[in-house]
């Protein structure tokens, strides 16, 4: 097993772990944090944390992938809290809302986009959806990212988020619905 | 409203089943009850439609490509190792090693000089310069082969420098001592031979007595050597303008 080899001091095993998981972690970070730059820094942080805490990984407590995703998620939450604090202290004139998902998105999302039913696979559309995703509350955002972008099952997501499966499903529903509403508003404004 | 029962299903149950329905994992009687609730409930109906749409949007997002140097950076940040295997994916941004950079830098310094040295009219001067340098070194007792195992620690380099310069100074002093004695001997001879008026006749006499081995030609030769010693070998070709030429050639490199 890779982890055991890694703990035995096998540098190649660690390299294999990095090769195997960097893409996944980078994508989670990118979709959660929003920018490629942040995603790169956060992915690096995730691996540094993984490297330091590798010996705490317990095979009996779950899949390695779940462990990796949990580390990623916890770091993202920390990062979000920190950046939110920065935002609050930075701009006192913009009142920070309790629920980010309640904020109107129409002004922030660029008006250039395809009509909602076309769902054209264009770069612009992808960019619009990506920006709308950033407007979801972190709770809803992480839930839909893990489910719809990472294809994790509900049990795994529940383990990562440390909430019951029912709560996971509920968050996924609300996250998806909120995203649809945000994008509807955007397109309605265009038309 | 949540908790409200419509068509034998509560909103909370609808919410729980929504994911399964969109995953197409629900069927039969439960699916029918679910759909019936969605048709009449003002909260759950729109939720079903929006969740379905939102899911489609999310599924339309494609995986993004991590930066090419990400793996490399992670490994450097964790193990501090930059393995050879990992240089390949990072090759989009070529990593130039320290040694390569130094070689390049040295190359840019040497290139203009080398370009000049390759010119036929300068080649001889450079050859002579190198020859005299190696001659001077070997006279001072330094062999080029010795340079292979030179100790490069600062203290050792300092010691080597002082030893070498000491040897060169000693060699130079020895030559000076010999010349000194020779010139004293010559002065003594001149003093003992009958006095001749003026330098001009002396020159004429010199020309007449070309075969004479009394030391006069040696004196001339000595002067030439001393001249040669004072001026750098490069400057021995009076037509070459060394500094200007070097800068001109540098522009072409
Ligand atoms: Zn309902």
Coordinates of C-alpha atoms and ligand atoms in Angstrom, one line a residue:
Chain A
X1 CA 0.0 0.0 0.0
X2 CA 1.2 3.5 -1.0
X3 CA 0.7 5.1 2.5
X4 CA 2.7 2.3 4.2
X5 CA 5.5 2.5 1.7
X6 CA 5.5 6.3 2.1
X7 CA 5.7 6.0 5.9
X8 CA 8.6 3.6 5.4
X9 CA 10.5 6.5 3.8
X10 CA 9.8 5.6 0.1
X11 CA 10.0 8.9 -1.8
X12 CA 8.7 7.3 -4.9
X13 CA 5.5 6.2 -3.1
X14 CA 4.9 9.8 -2.0
X15 CA 5.5 11.0 -5.5
X16 CA 2.8 8.5 -6.7
X17 CA 0.4 9.8 -4.1
X18 CA 1.0 13.4 -5.4
X19 CA 0.6 12.3 -9.0
X20 CA -2.6 10.4 -8.2
X21 CA -4.4 13.0 -6.1
X22 CA -3.1 16.5 -7.3
X23 CA -5.7 16.8 -10.1
X24 CA -8.6 16.0 -7.8
X25 CA -7.5 18.2 -5.0
X26 CA -6.7 21.1 -7.4
X27 CA -10.2 20.8 -8.9
X28 CA -11.9 20.9 -5.5
X29 CA -9.9 23.9 -4.5
X30 CA -10.4 25.7 -7.8
X31 CA -14.2 25.2 -7.7
X32 CA -14.4 26.2 -4.0
X33 CA -11.9 29.1 -3.9
X34 CA -12.7 30.4 -7.3
X35 CA -9.2 31.3 -8.6
X36 CA -6.5 29.2 -10.1
X37 CA -3.9 31.0 -8.1
X38 CA -5.6 30.3 -4.8
X39 CA -6.3 26.7 -5.9
X40 CA -2.5 26.2 -6.6
X41 CA -1.6 27.6 -3.1
X42 CA -4.3 25.6 -1.4
X43 CA -3.4 22.4 -3.2
X44 CA 0.2 22.8 -2.1
X45 CA -1.0 23.4 1.5
X46 CA -3.1 20.3 1.4
X47 CA -0.2 18.2 0.4
X48 CA 2.1 19.7 3.0
X49 CA -0.5 18.9 5.6
X50 CA -1.0 15.4 4.2
X51 CA 2.7 14.8 4.3
X52 CA 3.0 15.9 7.9
X53 CA -0.1 14.0 9.1
X54 CA 0.3 10.9 7.0
X55 CA 1.0 8.7 10.0
X56 CA -2.3 9.6 11.5
X57 CA -4.2 8.1 8.7
X58 CA -6.1 5.0 9.9
X59 CA -7.0 2.5 7.3
X60 CA -9.8 1.1 9.5
X61 CA -11.6 4.5 9.6
X62 CA -12.1 4.8 5.9
X63 CA -10.8 5.1 2.4
X64 CA -7.6 7.1 1.8
X65 CA -9.5 9.2 -0.7
X66 CA -12.0 10.3 1.9
X67 CA -9.2 11.2 4.3
X68 CA -7.5 13.3 1.5
X69 CA -10.8 15.0 0.7
X70 CA -11.4 15.7 4.4
X71 CA -8.0 17.4 4.7
X72 CA -8.8 19.4 1.6
X73 CA -12.2 20.5 2.8
X74 CA -11.0 21.5 6.3
X75 CA -8.3 23.6 4.7
X76 CA -10.8 25.2 2.4
X77 CA -13.1 26.1 5.3
X78 CA -10.2 27.7 7.2
X79 CA -9.2 29.6 4.1
X80 CA -12.8 30.8 3.6
X81 CA -13.0 31.9 7.3
X82 CA -9.8 33.8 6.9
X83 CA -10.7 35.4 3.6
X84 CA -14.1 36.4 5.0
X85 CA -12.5 38.0 8.0
X86 CA -10.2 39.9 5.7
X87 CA -13.2 41.0 3.6
X88 CA -15.0 42.3 6.7
X89 CA -12.0 44.2 8.0
X90 CA -11.1 45.4 4.5
X91 CA -14.4 47.0 3.5
X92 CA -16.6 48.3 6.2
X93 CA -19.0 50.0 3.7
X94 CA -20.2 46.7 2.2
X95 CA -22.3 45.0 4.9
X96 CA -21.4 41.3 5.0
X97 CA -24.6 39.3 4.7
X98 CA -25.2 36.3 7.0
X99 CA -26.2 34.1 4.0
X100 CA -24.1 34.7 0.9
X101 CA -26.5 32.7 -1.1
X102 CA -29.2 35.3 -0.4
X103 CA -27.1 38.0 -2.2
X104 CA -28.4 39.1 -5.6
X105 CA -25.9 37.8 -8.2
X106 CA -27.3 39.6 -11.3
X107 CA -24.9 42.5 -10.9
X108 CA -21.8 40.4 -10.4
X109 CA -22.2 37.8 -13.1
X110 CA -21.3 39.1 -16.6
X111 CA -24.2 39.4 -18.9
X112 CA -22.5 37.4 -21.7
X113 CA -24.0 33.9 -21.5
X114 CA -25.9 31.3 -23.4
X115 CA -29.7 31.0 -22.8
X116 CA -30.5 28.6 -19.9
X117 CA -32.0 25.8 -21.9
X118 CA -29.3 25.6 -24.5
X119 CA -26.7 24.5 -21.9
X120 CA -24.0 24.9 -24.5
X121 CA -20.6 23.7 -23.6
X122 CA -18.8 26.9 -24.1
X123 CA -16.0 28.4 -22.1
X124 CA -18.1 31.5 -21.3
X125 CA -20.9 29.4 -19.9
X126 CA -18.6 27.4 -17.8
X127 CA -17.1 30.7 -16.5
X128 CA -20.6 32.0 -15.6
X129 CA -21.5 28.8 -13.8
X130 CA -18.2 28.9 -12.0
X131 CA -18.8 32.4 -10.8
X132 CA -22.3 31.6 -9.7
X133 CA -21.0 28.7 -7.7
X134 CA -18.8 31.1 -5.8
X135 CA -21.9 32.9 -4.6
X136 CA -23.3 29.9 -2.8
X137 CA -22.7 29.7 0.9
X138 CA -19.7 27.5 1.6
X139 CA -21.9 24.8 3.1
X140 CA -23.9 24.4 0.0
X141 CA -20.9 25.0 -2.3
X142 CA -18.9 22.2 -0.8
X143 CA -21.8 19.8 -0.9
X144 CA -22.5 20.3 -4.6
X145 CA -18.8 20.2 -5.5
X146 CA -18.3 16.9 -3.8
X147 CA -21.5 15.4 -5.2
X148 CA -21.8 16.8 -8.8
X149 CA -18.2 17.6 -9.6
X150 CA -16.3 14.8 -7.7
X151 CA -19.1 12.2 -7.9
X152 CA -18.7 11.1 -4.3
X153 CA -21.5 9.2 -2.7
X154 CA -23.7 10.5 0.1
X155 CA -22.1 8.4 2.7
X156 CA -18.6 9.5 1.8
X157 CA -19.7 13.2 1.7
X158 CA -21.3 12.7 5.1
X159 CA -18.0 11.4 6.4
X160 CA -16.0 14.3 5.0
X161 CA -18.4 17.0 6.2
X162 CA -19.2 15.2 9.5
X163 CA -22.9 15.6 9.2
X164 CA -25.7 13.0 8.7
X165 CA -26.5 11.8 5.2
X166 CA -29.9 13.5 5.3
X167 CA -28.3 16.9 5.9
X168 CA -25.9 16.2 3.0
X169 CA -28.8 15.5 0.7
X170 CA -30.7 18.5 1.9
X171 CA -27.6 20.8 1.3
X172 CA -27.2 19.3 -2.2
X173 CA -30.8 20.1 -3.1
X174 CA -30.6 23.6 -1.8
X175 CA -27.2 24.2 -3.4
X176 CA -28.4 23.0 -6.8
X177 CA -31.6 25.0 -6.6
X178 CA -29.8 28.2 -5.4
X179 CA -27.4 27.9 -8.3
X180 CA -30.3 27.5 -10.8
X181 CA -32.0 30.6 -9.3
X182 CA -28.8 32.6 -9.5
X183 CA -28.3 31.7 -13.2
X184 CA -31.9 32.2 -14.0
X185 CA -31.7 35.7 -12.7
X186 CA -28.6 36.4 -14.8
X187 CA -30.2 35.2 -18.0
X188 CA -33.5 36.9 -17.3
X189 CA -31.6 40.2 -17.0
X190 CA -29.9 39.6 -20.3
X191 CA -33.2 38.9 -22.1
Chain B
X1 CA -44.4 24.4 4.2
X2 CA -41.9 22.0 5.7
X3 CA -43.5 19.3 7.7
X4 CA -46.7 19.7 5.8
X5 CA -48.2 16.4 4.5
X6 CA -49.4 16.4 0.9
X7 CA -50.5 13.2 -0.9
X8 CA -49.2 11.0 1.9
X9 CA -45.7 12.6 1.8
X10 CA -44.2 15.2 4.0
X11 CA -41.9 18.0 2.6
X12 CA -39.0 16.6 4.6
X13 CA -39.4 13.2 3.0
X14 CA -39.6 14.8 -0.4
X15 CA -36.3 16.6 0.3
X16 CA -34.7 13.4 1.3
X17 CA -35.9 11.6 -1.8
X18 CA -35.1 14.4 -4.2
X19 CA -31.4 13.3 -4.6
X20 CA -32.4 9.7 -5.3
X21 CA -35.0 10.8 -7.8
X22 CA -32.5 12.9 -9.7
X23 CA -30.1 9.9 -9.5
X24 CA -32.9 7.9 -11.0
X25 CA -32.7 5.5 -8.1
X26 CA -36.3 5.8 -7.0
X27 CA -39.2 3.8 -8.6
X28 CA -42.6 2.4 -8.1
X29 CA -45.1 3.6 -5.5
X30 CA -42.6 5.9 -3.7
X31 CA -41.8 7.7 -6.9
X32 CA -45.4 8.2 -7.7
X33 CA -46.1 9.6 -4.2
X34 CA -43.0 11.8 -4.6
X35 CA -44.2 13.2 -8.0
X36 CA -47.7 13.7 -6.7
X37 CA -46.3 15.8 -3.8
X38 CA -44.2 17.9 -6.1
X39 CA -47.2 18.7 -8.3
X40 CA -49.3 20.2 -5.5
X41 CA -46.7 21.5 -3.0
X42 CA -45.8 25.2 -3.6
X43 CA -42.4 24.7 -2.0
X44 CA -41.3 21.2 -3.2
X45 CA -42.5 21.6 -6.8
X46 CA -40.2 24.5 -7.7
X47 CA -37.4 22.9 -5.6
X48 CA -37.6 19.8 -7.8
X49 CA -37.4 21.9 -11.0
X50 CA -34.6 24.1 -9.7
X51 CA -32.5 21.3 -8.3
X52 CA -32.7 19.4 -11.6
X53 CA -31.6 22.5 -13.5
X54 CA -28.8 23.3 -11.0
X55 CA -27.6 19.8 -11.3
X56 CA -27.4 20.1 -15.0
X57 CA -25.4 23.3 -14.8
X58 CA -23.0 21.7 -12.4
X59 CA -22.6 18.6 -14.6
X60 CA -21.8 20.9 -17.5
X61 CA -18.6 22.1 -15.7
X62 CA -15.6 20.4 -16.9
X63 CA -12.6 19.3 -15.0
X64 CA -9.8 22.0 -15.1
X65 CA -6.2 21.2 -15.8
X66 CA -3.8 21.8 -12.9
X67 CA -0.7 23.9 -13.7
X68 CA 2.1 22.0 -15.3
X69 CA 4.5 22.7 -12.4
X70 CA 2.1 21.9 -9.6
X71 CA 3.4 18.4 -8.9
X72 CA 7.0 19.6 -9.0
X73 CA 6.2 22.5 -6.6
X74 CA 4.4 20.1 -4.2
X75 CA 7.3 17.7 -4.1
X76 CA 9.8 20.6 -3.6
X77 CA 7.5 21.9 -0.8
X78 CA 7.1 18.6 0.9
X79 CA 10.2 16.4 0.4
X80 CA 12.4 19.1 -0.9
X81 CA 13.3 16.7 -3.7
X82 CA 13.1 17.4 -7.3
X83 CA 13.2 14.0 -8.9
X84 CA 14.4 13.6 -12.5
X85 CA 11.1 11.9 -13.4
X86 CA 9.2 15.0 -12.4
X87 CA 11.2 17.4 -14.6
X88 CA 9.3 16.0 -17.6
X89 CA 5.9 17.4 -16.7
X90 CA 7.5 20.6 -15.6
X91 CA 9.3 21.0 -18.9
X92 CA 6.8 23.5 -20.1
X93 CA 8.8 26.0 -18.0
X94 CA 12.3 24.8 -18.4
X95 CA 14.2 24.6 -15.1
X96 CA 17.8 25.8 -15.7
X97 CA 20.2 24.5 -13.1
X98 CA 22.6 26.8 -11.3
X99 CA 25.6 25.2 -13.1
X100 CA 24.0 25.7 -16.5
X101 CA 23.2 29.3 -15.7
X102 CA 26.8 29.9 -14.6
X103 CA 28.1 28.3 -17.8
X104 CA 25.8 30.5 -19.9
X105 CA 27.0 33.6 -18.0
X106 CA 30.7 32.6 -18.5
X107 CA 30.0 32.0 -22.1
X108 CA 28.7 35.5 -22.6
X109 CA 31.8 36.9 -21.0
X110 CA 34.2 34.8 -23.0
X111 CA 32.4 34.9 -26.4
X112 CA 33.4 38.4 -27.4
X113 CA 37.0 37.8 -26.5
X114 CA 37.0 34.4 -28.3
X115 CA 35.4 36.1 -31.4
X116 CA 38.3 38.5 -31.5
X117 CA 40.8 35.8 -30.8
X118 CA 39.5 33.8 -33.8
X119 CA 40.4 36.7 -36.1
X120 CA 43.6 35.8 -37.9
X121 CA 45.4 39.1 -37.1
X122 CA 44.7 38.7 -33.4
X123 CA 45.2 34.9 -33.2
X124 CA 48.9 35.4 -33.1
X125 CA 48.7 38.0 -30.3
X126 CA 46.5 35.7 -28.3
X127 CA 48.7 32.7 -28.9
X128 CA 51.7 34.7 -27.8
X129 CA 49.9 36.0 -24.7
X130 CA 48.9 32.4 -23.8
X131 CA 52.4 31.2 -24.5
X132 CA 54.0 33.8 -22.3
X133 CA 51.5 33.3 -19.6
X134 CA 52.2 29.5 -19.5
X135 CA 55.9 30.2 -19.7
X136 CA 55.7 32.5 -16.8
X137 CA 53.7 30.0 -14.8
X138 CA 56.1 27.2 -15.5
X139 CA 59.1 29.4 -14.7
X140 CA 57.4 30.1 -11.4
X141 CA 57.1 26.4 -10.9
X142 CA 53.3 26.1 -11.5
X143 CA 52.3 23.2 -13.7
X144 CA 49.0 23.4 -15.5
X145 CA 48.4 19.7 -14.5
X146 CA 48.7 20.8 -10.9
X147 CA 45.6 23.0 -11.3
X148 CA 43.4 19.9 -11.5
X149 CA 43.8 19.2 -7.8
X150 CA 43.8 22.8 -6.6
X151 CA 42.3 23.3 -3.2
X152 CA 39.5 25.9 -3.6
X153 CA 38.9 26.7 0.1
X154 CA 39.4 30.5 0.6
X155 CA 42.3 30.0 3.0
X156 CA 44.0 27.5 0.7
X157 CA 43.5 29.8 -2.3
X158 CA 45.0 32.7 -0.4
X159 CA 48.0 30.5 0.6
X160 CA 48.4 29.3 -3.0
X161 CA 48.3 32.8 -4.2
X162 CA 51.0 34.0 -1.8
X163 CA 53.2 31.0 -2.6
X164 CA 52.9 31.5 -6.3
X165 CA 53.4 35.3 -6.2
X166 CA 56.4 34.7 -3.9
X167 CA 57.9 32.4 -6.4
X168 CA 57.3 34.8 -9.3
X169 CA 58.9 37.6 -7.3
X170 CA 61.9 35.5 -6.4
X171 CA 62.3 34.5 -10.1
X172 CA 62.1 38.1 -11.2
X173 CA 64.5 39.2 -8.4
X174 CA 67.0 36.5 -9.6
X175 CA 66.8 37.8 -13.2
X176 CA 67.3 41.4 -12.0
X177 CA 70.3 40.3 -9.9
X178 CA 71.9 38.7 -13.0
X179 CA 71.3 41.8 -15.1
X180 CA 72.6 44.0 -12.3
X181 CA 75.8 42.1 -12.2
X182 CA 76.1 42.1 -16.0
X183 CA 75.6 45.9 -16.1
X184 CA 78.1 46.4 -13.3
X185 CA 80.6 44.3 -15.2
X186 CA 79.9 46.3 -18.4
X187 CA 80.3 49.6 -16.5
X188 CA 83.6 48.3 -15.1
X189 CA 84.8 47.4 -18.6
X190 CA 83.8 50.8 -20.0
X191 CA 85.6 52.4 -17.2
X192 CA 88.8 50.5 -17.8
X193 CA 88.8 50.9 -21.6
X194 CA 90.1 54.3 -23.0
X195 CA 87.5 57.0 -23.1
X196 CA 85.8 57.8 -26.4
X197 CA 84.0 61.1 -27.0
X198 CA 80.3 61.3 -27.5
X199 CA 77.7 58.6 -28.1
X200 CA 77.5 59.0 -31.9
X201 CA 81.0 57.6 -32.6
X202 CA 80.2 54.8 -30.2
X203 CA 77.3 53.9 -32.4
X204 CA 79.4 54.1 -35.5
X205 CA 81.9 51.8 -33.9
X206 CA 79.1 49.5 -32.9
X207 CA 78.0 49.2 -36.5
X208 CA 81.6 48.6 -37.6
X209 CA 82.2 45.9 -35.1
X210 CA 79.2 43.8 -35.6
X211 CA 81.1 40.7 -34.9
X212 CA 82.4 42.0 -31.8
X213 CA 81.4 39.9 -28.7
X214 CA 82.5 42.5 -26.2
X215 CA 79.0 42.8 -24.7
X216 CA 77.6 45.8 -26.7
X217 CA 75.0 43.8 -28.7
X218 CA 74.0 42.1 -25.5
X219 CA 73.3 45.5 -24.0
X220 CA 71.0 46.3 -26.9
X221 CA 69.2 43.0 -26.5
X222 CA 68.8 43.7 -22.8
X223 CA 67.1 46.9 -23.6
X224 CA 64.7 45.2 -25.9
X225 CA 63.8 42.7 -23.3
X226 CA 63.2 45.3 -20.7
X227 CA 61.0 47.1 -23.2
X228 CA 59.1 43.9 -23.8
X229 CA 58.7 43.3 -20.1
X230 CA 57.2 46.7 -19.5
X231 CA 54.5 46.5 -22.1
X232 CA 51.9 43.8 -22.6
X233 CA 52.4 41.4 -25.4
X234 CA 49.1 42.4 -27.1
X235 CA 50.4 45.8 -27.5
X236 CA 53.4 44.6 -29.3
X237 CA 51.6 44.9 -32.6
X238 CA 51.4 48.7 -32.9
X239 CA 48.7 48.7 -35.6
X240 CA 46.1 46.9 -33.5
X241 CA 43.7 49.1 -31.6
X242 CA 42.8 46.4 -28.9
X243 CA 40.1 48.1 -26.8
X244 CA 38.1 49.6 -29.6
X245 CA 38.2 46.4 -31.6
X246 CA 36.9 44.3 -28.7
X247 CA 33.9 46.5 -28.1
X248 CA 33.1 46.6 -31.8
X249 CA 33.2 42.8 -32.1
X250 CA 31.1 42.5 -28.9
X251 CA 28.3 44.2 -30.7
X252 CA 28.1 41.5 -33.3
X253 CA 28.1 38.6 -30.9
Ligands
LIG1 ZN1 -43.6 20.0 0.1

